[in-house]
Short mmCIF file of C-alpha atoms and ligand atoms in Angstrom, two decimals:
data_model
loop_
_atom_site.label_atom_id
_atom_site.label_comp_id
_atom_site.label_asym_id
_atom_site.label_seq_id
_atom_site.Cartn_x
_atom_site.Cartn_y
_atom_site.Cartn_z
CA MET N 1 97.15 87.33 99.61
CA SER N 2 97.35 86.21 103.56
CA LYS N 3 98.54 88.62 105.67
CA ARG N 4 101.96 88.10 107.63
CA ALA N 5 102.06 89.04 111.37
CA ILE N 6 104.65 89.14 113.92
CA ILE N 7 103.61 88.53 117.37
CA THR N 8 106.49 89.24 120.11
CA GLY N 9 105.22 87.11 123.38
CA ILE N 10 103.87 84.56 121.30
CA THR N 11 104.91 81.61 124.01
CA GLY N 12 102.43 83.76 126.75
CA GLN N 13 98.84 83.73 127.65
CA ASP N 14 97.99 86.24 124.98
CA GLY N 15 100.56 85.50 122.69
CA SER N 16 99.25 81.54 122.13
CA TYR N 17 95.13 82.67 122.08
CA LEU N 18 96.36 85.27 119.17
CA ALA N 19 98.03 83.28 117.38
CA GLU N 20 95.37 80.98 117.26
CA LEU N 21 92.96 83.79 116.42
CA LEU N 22 95.39 85.02 112.85
CA LEU N 23 95.46 81.49 112.27
CA SER N 24 91.71 81.41 112.29
CA LYS N 25 91.50 84.03 109.43
CA GLU N 26 94.63 82.43 107.14
CA TYR N 27 97.10 84.77 108.33
CA GLU N 28 100.71 84.11 108.28
CA VAL N 29 102.39 84.17 112.06
CA VAL N 30 105.82 84.77 113.15
CA GLY N 31 106.19 84.50 116.81
CA VAL N 32 109.47 85.76 118.47
CA VAL N 33 111.22 83.78 121.02
CA ARG N 34 113.99 84.44 123.18
CA ARG N 35 116.82 82.20 123.29
CA THR N 36 116.20 79.68 126.84
CA SER N 37 118.43 76.56 127.52
CA ALA N 38 114.97 74.82 127.28
CA PRO N 39 112.13 74.88 124.56
CA ASN N 40 109.05 76.87 126.94
CA TYR N 41 106.40 75.99 124.20
CA GLY N 42 103.88 74.62 126.77
CA ARG N 43 101.35 77.07 125.96
CA ILE N 44 101.96 76.92 121.50
CA GLN N 45 102.74 73.12 121.26
CA HIS N 46 99.44 72.70 119.22
CA LEU N 47 100.38 75.29 117.20
CA ILE N 48 104.02 74.65 116.74
CA ASP N 49 103.56 73.09 112.76
CA ARG N 50 101.20 76.22 112.02
CA VAL N 51 103.73 79.16 112.97
CA THR N 52 107.07 79.97 112.46
CA LEU N 53 109.62 80.58 114.89
CA ARG N 54 112.27 83.62 114.89
CA PRO N 55 114.65 84.59 117.59
CA ALA N 56 115.13 88.19 118.90
CA ASP N 57 114.59 89.86 121.65
CA LEU N 58 113.45 93.37 123.30
CA LEU N 59 116.55 94.09 124.58
CA ASP N 60 118.66 93.83 120.99
CA GLN N 61 117.90 96.81 118.66
CA LEU N 62 119.62 94.55 116.03
CA SER N 63 117.71 91.33 116.55
CA LEU N 64 114.68 93.91 115.93
CA ILE N 65 115.85 94.58 112.57
CA ARG N 66 116.27 92.02 111.05
CA LEU N 67 113.30 90.41 112.00
CA ILE N 68 111.19 93.11 110.87
CA ASP N 69 113.69 93.21 107.29
CA GLU N 70 112.98 89.44 106.44
CA VAL N 71 109.94 89.11 107.40
CA ARG N 72 108.00 91.98 106.44
CA PRO N 73 104.96 91.99 108.45
CA HIS N 74 101.64 93.66 107.81
CA GLU N 75 100.57 93.78 111.20
CA PHE N 76 103.09 93.28 114.27
CA TYR N 77 101.88 92.64 117.44
CA ASN N 78 104.34 93.92 120.37
CA LEU N 79 102.89 91.83 123.59
CA ALA N 80 106.25 90.78 124.99
CA ALA N 81 106.91 92.09 128.31
CA MET N 82 107.78 91.36 132.06
CA SER N 83 103.89 91.14 132.97
CA PHE N 84 104.47 90.20 136.94
CA VAL N 85 103.48 93.46 138.79
CA PRO N 86 105.68 92.36 141.67
CA ALA N 87 108.33 90.85 140.23
CA SER N 88 109.07 95.19 138.77
CA TRP N 89 109.85 96.04 142.18
CA ASP N 90 112.16 93.82 142.46
CA GLN N 91 113.55 94.73 139.22
CA PRO N 92 112.92 97.65 138.55
CA MET N 93 115.77 98.67 135.51
CA LEU N 94 115.09 95.22 133.86
CA THR N 95 111.38 96.15 133.50
CA GLY N 96 111.98 99.80 132.17
CA GLU N 97 114.58 97.88 129.94
CA PHE N 98 111.84 95.01 128.43
CA ASN N 99 108.72 97.21 129.01
CA ALA N 100 109.82 100.99 127.94
CA GLN N 101 112.56 101.07 126.11
CA GLY N 102 112.01 97.85 124.27
CA VAL N 103 108.42 99.39 123.04
CA THR N 104 110.86 102.34 121.83
CA ARG N 105 113.06 99.16 119.90
CA VAL N 106 110.39 97.98 118.16
CA LEU N 107 108.52 101.35 116.90
CA GLU N 108 112.66 102.53 115.50
CA ALA N 109 113.21 99.05 113.89
CA ILE N 110 109.49 99.75 111.68
CA ARG N 111 110.19 103.23 111.22
CA GLN N 112 113.23 102.31 109.91
CA VAL N 113 112.42 99.15 107.51
CA ASP N 114 108.94 99.79 107.05
CA PRO N 115 106.74 102.77 108.33
CA LYS N 116 103.26 101.04 106.84
CA ILE N 117 103.70 98.18 108.95
CA HIS N 118 100.69 97.92 111.61
CA LEU N 119 101.75 97.95 115.29
CA TYR N 120 99.69 97.16 118.30
CA GLN N 121 101.33 97.48 121.20
CA ALA N 122 100.27 96.21 124.33
CA SER N 123 99.19 98.74 127.30
CA SER N 124 97.25 98.10 130.60
CA SER N 125 94.88 99.50 132.92
CA GLU N 126 97.65 99.24 135.37
CA MET N 127 98.79 102.77 133.48
CA PHE N 128 95.21 104.45 135.67
CA GLY N 129 97.05 102.96 139.42
CA LYS N 130 95.64 105.56 141.38
CA VAL N 131 92.02 105.85 139.72
CA ARG N 132 91.50 109.57 138.92
CA GLU N 133 88.07 108.89 137.87
CA VAL N 134 85.36 105.76 138.18
CA PRO N 135 84.55 103.76 135.71
CA GLN N 136 88.21 104.12 133.76
CA ASN N 137 88.22 105.16 129.62
CA GLU N 138 90.66 106.57 127.09
CA LEU N 139 90.46 109.88 128.57
CA THR N 140 91.32 109.40 132.23
CA PRO N 141 94.58 110.78 133.59
CA PHE N 142 97.01 107.99 134.64
CA TYR N 143 99.03 107.13 138.30
CA PRO N 144 101.18 104.06 137.87
CA ARG N 145 101.23 102.87 141.45
CA SER N 146 104.54 100.17 139.94
CA PRO N 147 107.89 100.31 138.09
CA TYR N 148 105.97 97.97 135.25
CA GLY N 149 102.84 100.33 135.34
CA VAL N 150 105.39 103.43 135.21
CA SER N 151 107.44 101.20 132.62
CA LYS N 152 103.63 100.91 130.51
CA VAL N 153 102.93 104.82 131.03
CA PHE N 154 106.00 105.40 128.96
CA ALA N 155 105.58 102.70 126.85
CA HIS N 156 101.93 104.17 125.81
CA TYR N 157 103.28 107.61 125.24
CA ILE N 158 106.02 106.88 123.07
CA THR N 159 103.52 104.96 120.49
CA VAL N 160 101.27 107.89 120.53
CA ASN N 161 104.17 110.35 119.96
CA TYR N 162 105.59 107.99 116.93
CA ARG N 163 102.04 107.77 115.96
CA GLU N 164 101.98 111.76 115.86
CA SER N 165 105.92 112.34 114.89
CA TYR N 166 106.06 110.01 111.54
CA ASP N 167 102.10 109.18 110.84
CA LEU N 168 102.79 105.42 112.06
CA TYR N 169 99.63 103.36 112.37
CA ALA N 170 100.65 102.78 116.02
CA VAL N 171 97.76 101.53 118.26
CA SER N 172 97.56 101.03 122.13
CA GLY N 173 95.44 99.02 123.52
CA ILE N 174 94.45 99.71 127.07
CA LEU N 175 93.36 96.51 128.40
CA PHE N 176 92.13 95.68 132.08
CA ASN N 177 93.28 91.74 133.12
CA HIS N 178 92.43 89.32 131.44
CA GLU N 179 92.74 85.47 132.47
CA SER N 180 92.16 81.66 131.08
CA PRO N 181 93.51 78.57 131.75
CA ARG N 182 96.63 79.64 130.48
CA ARG N 183 97.32 82.20 132.81
CA GLY N 184 100.37 81.91 134.48
CA LEU N 185 100.41 80.58 137.61
CA GLU N 186 102.07 83.36 139.94
CA PHE N 187 99.03 85.43 138.64
CA VAL N 188 96.29 86.11 141.57
CA THR N 189 93.46 83.97 139.15
CA ARG N 190 95.22 80.93 137.97
CA LYS N 191 96.89 81.34 141.75
CA ILE N 192 93.50 80.76 143.61
CA THR N 193 92.12 78.34 140.56
CA ASP N 194 95.10 75.58 140.82
CA ALA N 195 95.07 75.54 144.47
CA VAL N 196 90.99 74.89 144.56
CA ALA N 197 91.78 72.15 142.23
CA ARG N 198 94.56 70.87 144.41
CA ILE N 199 92.88 71.13 147.69
CA LYS N 200 90.21 69.44 146.20
CA LEU N 201 91.82 66.21 145.09
CA GLY N 202 93.76 66.14 148.13
CA LEU N 203 96.92 67.53 146.98
CA ALA N 204 97.08 70.14 149.02
CA THR N 205 95.20 71.74 152.05
CA THR N 206 96.25 75.87 152.33
CA LEU N 207 96.41 78.76 149.92
CA ALA N 208 98.22 81.99 151.04
CA LEU N 209 97.37 85.30 149.55
CA GLY N 210 97.71 88.73 150.06
CA ASN N 211 95.49 91.89 149.82
CA LEU N 212 91.72 90.05 149.45
CA ASP N 213 90.36 93.08 149.24
CA ALA N 214 91.84 94.85 145.97
CA HIS N 215 89.06 95.36 142.69
CA ARG N 216 89.45 93.50 139.34
CA ASP N 217 87.80 93.77 135.76
CA TRP N 218 88.66 90.10 134.89
CA GLY N 219 87.71 89.43 131.38
CA PHE N 220 88.80 86.35 128.95
CA ALA N 221 91.77 86.34 127.37
CA GLY N 222 89.76 84.49 124.01
CA ASP N 223 87.91 87.49 124.08
CA TYR N 224 90.50 90.78 124.51
CA VAL N 225 92.42 89.35 121.40
CA LYS N 226 89.53 89.75 119.11
CA ALA N 227 89.74 93.20 120.53
CA MET N 228 93.47 93.88 119.89
CA TRP N 229 92.64 92.76 116.08
CA MET N 230 89.88 94.52 115.93
CA MET N 231 91.99 98.27 116.31
CA MET N 232 94.44 97.02 113.65
CA GLN N 233 91.81 96.76 111.01
CA ARG N 234 90.76 100.20 111.19
CA GLU N 235 91.22 103.35 108.81
CA ARG N 236 92.71 105.34 111.68
CA ALA N 237 94.98 104.11 114.42
CA GLU N 238 93.07 104.62 117.70
CA ASP N 239 93.53 103.96 121.07
CA TYR N 240 91.01 101.74 122.77
CA VAL N 241 89.79 101.08 126.27
CA ILE N 242 89.21 97.24 126.42
CA ALA N 243 86.88 95.90 130.31
CA THR N 244 84.08 94.31 130.56
CA GLY N 245 82.49 97.15 132.97
CA VAL N 246 82.06 94.78 135.98
CA SER N 247 84.46 95.07 139.02
CA HIS N 248 85.04 91.54 141.66
CA SER N 249 87.72 91.54 144.43
CA VAL N 250 89.73 89.04 145.37
CA ARG N 251 87.46 87.75 148.11
CA ASP N 252 84.27 87.21 145.32
CA LEU N 253 87.11 85.02 143.32
CA VAL N 254 88.06 82.91 146.43
CA GLU N 255 84.56 82.45 147.46
CA LEU N 256 82.69 81.54 143.99
CA ALA N 257 86.30 79.62 143.42
CA PHE N 258 86.41 77.47 146.33
CA GLY N 259 82.39 77.24 145.92
CA HIS N 260 82.67 75.78 142.76
CA VAL N 261 83.97 72.73 143.52
CA GLY N 262 82.09 72.13 147.19
CA LEU N 263 84.79 74.12 150.01
CA ASP N 264 84.72 76.68 152.60
CA TRP N 265 87.20 79.12 151.55
CA ARG N 266 87.89 80.27 155.09
CA LYS N 267 89.28 76.73 156.06
CA HIS N 268 91.97 77.00 153.78
CA VAL N 269 93.04 80.04 152.65
CA THR N 270 95.83 82.44 155.18
CA LEU N 271 96.76 85.45 155.25
CA ASP N 272 100.94 86.67 154.43
CA PRO N 273 101.87 89.70 154.98
CA LYS N 274 104.80 89.21 152.34
CA LEU N 275 102.15 89.26 149.76
CA ILE N 276 100.98 92.78 149.87
CA ARG N 277 102.70 95.03 147.79
CA PRO N 278 105.13 98.61 148.36
CA ALA N 279 102.04 99.87 146.79
CA GLU N 280 98.24 98.77 145.94
CA VAL N 281 96.14 99.87 143.02
CA GLU N 282 92.74 98.89 144.99
CA HIS N 283 90.07 99.10 142.45
CA LEU N 284 89.38 99.08 138.72
CA VAL N 285 86.74 99.25 136.18
CA GLY N 286 86.94 100.12 132.69
CA ASP N 287 84.11 101.93 130.43
CA SER N 288 84.90 100.20 126.85
CA SER N 289 81.97 101.88 125.02
CA LYS N 290 84.39 103.20 122.74
CA ALA N 291 85.32 99.76 121.24
CA ARG N 292 82.10 99.01 122.11
CA ALA N 293 80.63 101.60 119.65
CA GLN N 294 83.31 102.20 117.05
CA LEU N 295 84.78 97.62 116.97
CA GLY N 296 81.84 95.88 117.54
CA TRP N 297 83.46 94.00 120.60
CA GLU N 298 81.80 92.69 123.16
CA PRO N 299 83.40 89.90 126.23
CA THR N 300 81.42 86.70 126.01
CA VAL N 301 82.31 85.32 128.73
CA ASP N 302 81.40 86.72 132.47
CA PHE N 303 83.03 86.65 135.87
CA ALA N 304 81.69 83.44 136.84
CA GLY N 305 82.13 81.93 134.01
CA LEU N 306 85.77 82.50 133.64
CA VAL N 307 86.48 81.12 137.11
CA LYS N 308 84.63 78.22 136.70
CA MET N 309 85.72 77.58 133.38
CA MET N 310 89.51 78.67 135.30
CA VAL N 311 89.04 75.35 137.79
CA ASP N 312 87.48 73.10 135.54
CA ALA N 313 90.54 73.05 133.85
CA ASP N 314 93.16 72.85 136.95
CA LEU N 315 91.17 70.06 137.76
CA ASP N 316 91.21 68.33 134.51
CA ARG N 317 94.98 68.56 134.02
CA LEU N 318 95.69 67.95 137.97
CA THR N 319 93.24 64.47 137.29
CA ALA N 320 95.13 63.46 134.60
CA ALA N 321 98.40 64.47 135.44
CA PRO N 322 98.56 64.57 139.46
CA GLN N 323 102.29 63.50 139.91
CA VAL N 324 103.50 66.95 137.32
CA ALA N 325 101.45 69.20 139.54
CA GLY N 326 104.65 71.09 140.29
CA PRO N 327 105.80 73.05 143.73
CA VAL N 328 102.32 75.82 144.59
CA SER N 329 102.97 79.43 144.17
CA THR N 330 104.48 81.44 146.36
CA SER N 331 103.96 84.68 144.38
P1 NAP X 1 102.53 87.09 129.67
O1 NAP X 1 101.83 85.07 129.76
O2 NAP X 1 103.81 86.97 130.94
O3 NAP X 1 104.02 86.53 128.61
C1 NAP X 1 104.72 87.41 128.41
C2 NAP X 1 105.17 87.44 127.16
O4 NAP X 1 107.12 88.47 126.93
C3 NAP X 1 106.12 85.84 127.25
O5 NAP X 1 106.00 85.02 125.66
C4 NAP X 1 107.26 86.31 127.39
O6 NAP X 1 108.55 85.41 126.83
C5 NAP X 1 107.73 87.55 126.52
N1 NAP X 1 109.03 88.29 126.56
C6 NAP X 1 109.27 88.81 127.79
N2 NAP X 1 110.49 89.27 127.66
C7 NAP X 1 111.00 89.05 126.80
C8 NAP X 1 111.83 89.92 125.82
N3 NAP X 1 112.86 90.87 126.44
N4 NAP X 1 112.08 89.97 124.26
C9 NAP X 1 110.86 88.87 123.83
N5 NAP X 1 109.87 88.81 124.95
C10 NAP X 1 109.81 88.32 125.76
O7 NAP X 1 101.71 88.22 129.51
P2 NAP X 1 100.18 87.82 128.46
O8 NAP X 1 99.23 87.89 130.36
O9 NAP X 1 100.19 86.93 127.95
O10 NAP X 1 100.26 89.64 128.49
C11 NAP X 1 100.64 89.90 127.11
C12 NAP X 1 100.66 91.35 126.96
O11 NAP X 1 99.71 91.95 127.53
C13 NAP X 1 102.43 91.83 128.30
O12 NAP X 1 102.63 93.30 127.32
C14 NAP X 1 101.59 92.77 129.36
O13 NAP X 1 102.37 93.67 130.29
C15 NAP X 1 100.27 92.73 128.93
N6 NAP X 1 99.08 93.06 129.57
C16 NAP X 1 98.59 92.03 130.25
C17 NAP X 1 97.18 91.95 130.56
C18 NAP X 1 96.65 91.04 131.30
O14 NAP X 1 95.49 90.66 132.12
N7 NAP X 1 96.76 89.63 130.96
C19 NAP X 1 96.62 93.28 130.22
C20 NAP X 1 97.29 94.46 129.93
C21 NAP X 1 98.29 94.48 129.22
P3 NAP X 1 108.71 84.00 127.33
O15 NAP X 1 108.18 83.03 127.67
O16 NAP X 1 110.49 83.47 126.65
O17 NAP X 1 109.16 84.25 129.06
O1 G4F X 2 96.91 88.80 139.42
P1 G4F X 2 97.77 89.90 140.11
O2 G4F X 2 99.18 89.72 140.03
O3 G4F X 2 97.76 91.54 138.83
P2 G4F X 2 97.80 92.57 138.56
O4 G4F X 2 98.73 93.45 139.30
O5 G4F X 2 95.87 93.03 138.54
O6 G4F X 2 98.47 92.75 137.15
C1 G4F X 2 98.16 91.87 135.41
O7 G4F X 2 96.83 93.26 135.34
C2 G4F X 2 97.38 94.11 134.77
C3 G4F X 2 95.89 94.98 133.72
O8 G4F X 2 95.44 95.82 134.91
C4 G4F X 2 98.27 93.88 133.83
F1 G4F X 2 98.60 94.27 132.98
C5 G4F X 2 100.00 92.73 134.14
O9 G4F X 2 100.54 92.78 133.59
C6 G4F X 2 98.56 91.52 135.09
O10 G4F X 2 98.18 90.58 134.22
O11 G4F X 2 96.86 90.89 140.73
C7 G4F X 2 95.68 91.26 141.10
C8 G4F X 2 95.06 91.46 142.22
C9 G4F X 2 96.16 93.06 143.38
O12 G4F X 2 95.57 93.63 143.60
C10 G4F X 2 97.11 91.53 144.13
O13 G4F X 2 97.80 92.98 145.40
O14 G4F X 2 95.15 90.45 143.55
C11 G4F X 2 96.08 90.76 144.78
N1 G4F X 2 96.54 89.81 145.13
C12 G4F X 2 95.98 89.48 146.65
N2 G4F X 2 96.77 88.02 146.78
C13 G4F X 2 97.60 89.09 144.94
C14 G4F X 2 97.95 87.95 145.90
N3 G4F X 2 97.96 88.79 143.48
C15 G4F X 2 98.93 88.18 143.58
N4 G4F X 2 99.73 87.31 142.48
N5 G4F X 2 99.48 86.57 144.31
C16 G4F X 2 98.54 86.84 145.64
O15 G4F X 2 98.69 86.51 146.37
#
């Protein structure tokens, strides 16, 4: 009998890769979409005939209960969130409603309808914030630096608490930054690779950035959704850090991306103080030895491979349709 899974956030970067993975494993995939005035299915267009889309919202408890009652999934992947850190300072209340209380609503719905459902919660390395140790592992204390980070700490602990209080199979994946050609244009990797492609093709001349000294542990989203699935197949629910273990600065990223198309980044990059955050996470690097030992998980794409993959994808996209390039990201 094939398994059934619900994915919230199926229209996002991770949701689209996870849907592909689960379909390849013959799952029946039900994706949650919230109502919009026009469809927002760009990342899952190629899967649209193979998944079922159902309306629900993390803000609406009854919509979640009804969804779970009608679908009766074996696995529930909660990937939906307000995921862009700067926006969390502009909308801290809404960020908490989506990312913190939204997770409580999912946990309550599962507890009430069918406590045997396995739940994956999308926790984040942003929870480590002003880091207490290097590298960060499952036992490193949290010190979030944004309303987003704070909301994810709440979500993390409410997931742990429901596991311990009600014996739910609820796992929390503490994933470090992961990217792909499907990454939103406002995140720094994609903002850079999109701009490099535009500049190379003569569609733009400059790129405004904020803190070039921030360091991140960047991996490939396709590798990270495999880890999510692996965590859900264990005997016992536990939390895992997922990371490459290698950290680079935003400056390294810029240099590599421009260099890949033969451009000198110093001629194109400007610094915009408006892009500096009220509180910064300066340096993240993860220790995923638990996941490597217990799940057998390994990343397959390194930093250089990731940057090249993303620049090449943006070049292909903009070469095919330069007229639909849209505005340059200003976030
Ligand atoms: P993303 O591309 O921004 O996608 C977010 C998804 O959440 C979208 O499908 C969005 O739907 C949906 N959503 C937002 N609010 C919702 C609501 N109230 N009800 C229902 N759906 C809602 O994010 P991602 O990069 O795929 O990340 C997936 C998850 O992993 C997020 O929880 C993120 O915080 C977490 N995470 C990401 C990373 C990373 O590096 N990518 C690292 C650690 C943790 P619309 O399309 O309608 O906007
Ligand atoms: O790409 P970012 O916006 O990602 P950030 O803030 O690390 O958050 C992402 O990863 C988290 C995992 O740790 C996820 F939980 C979260 O949902 C999201 O996916 O920024 C990365 C770094 C920051 O230090 C930022 O200050 O890049 C720096 N940066 C420098 N100039 C910039 C820019 N970031 C953006 N978005 N835009 C810039 O112009």
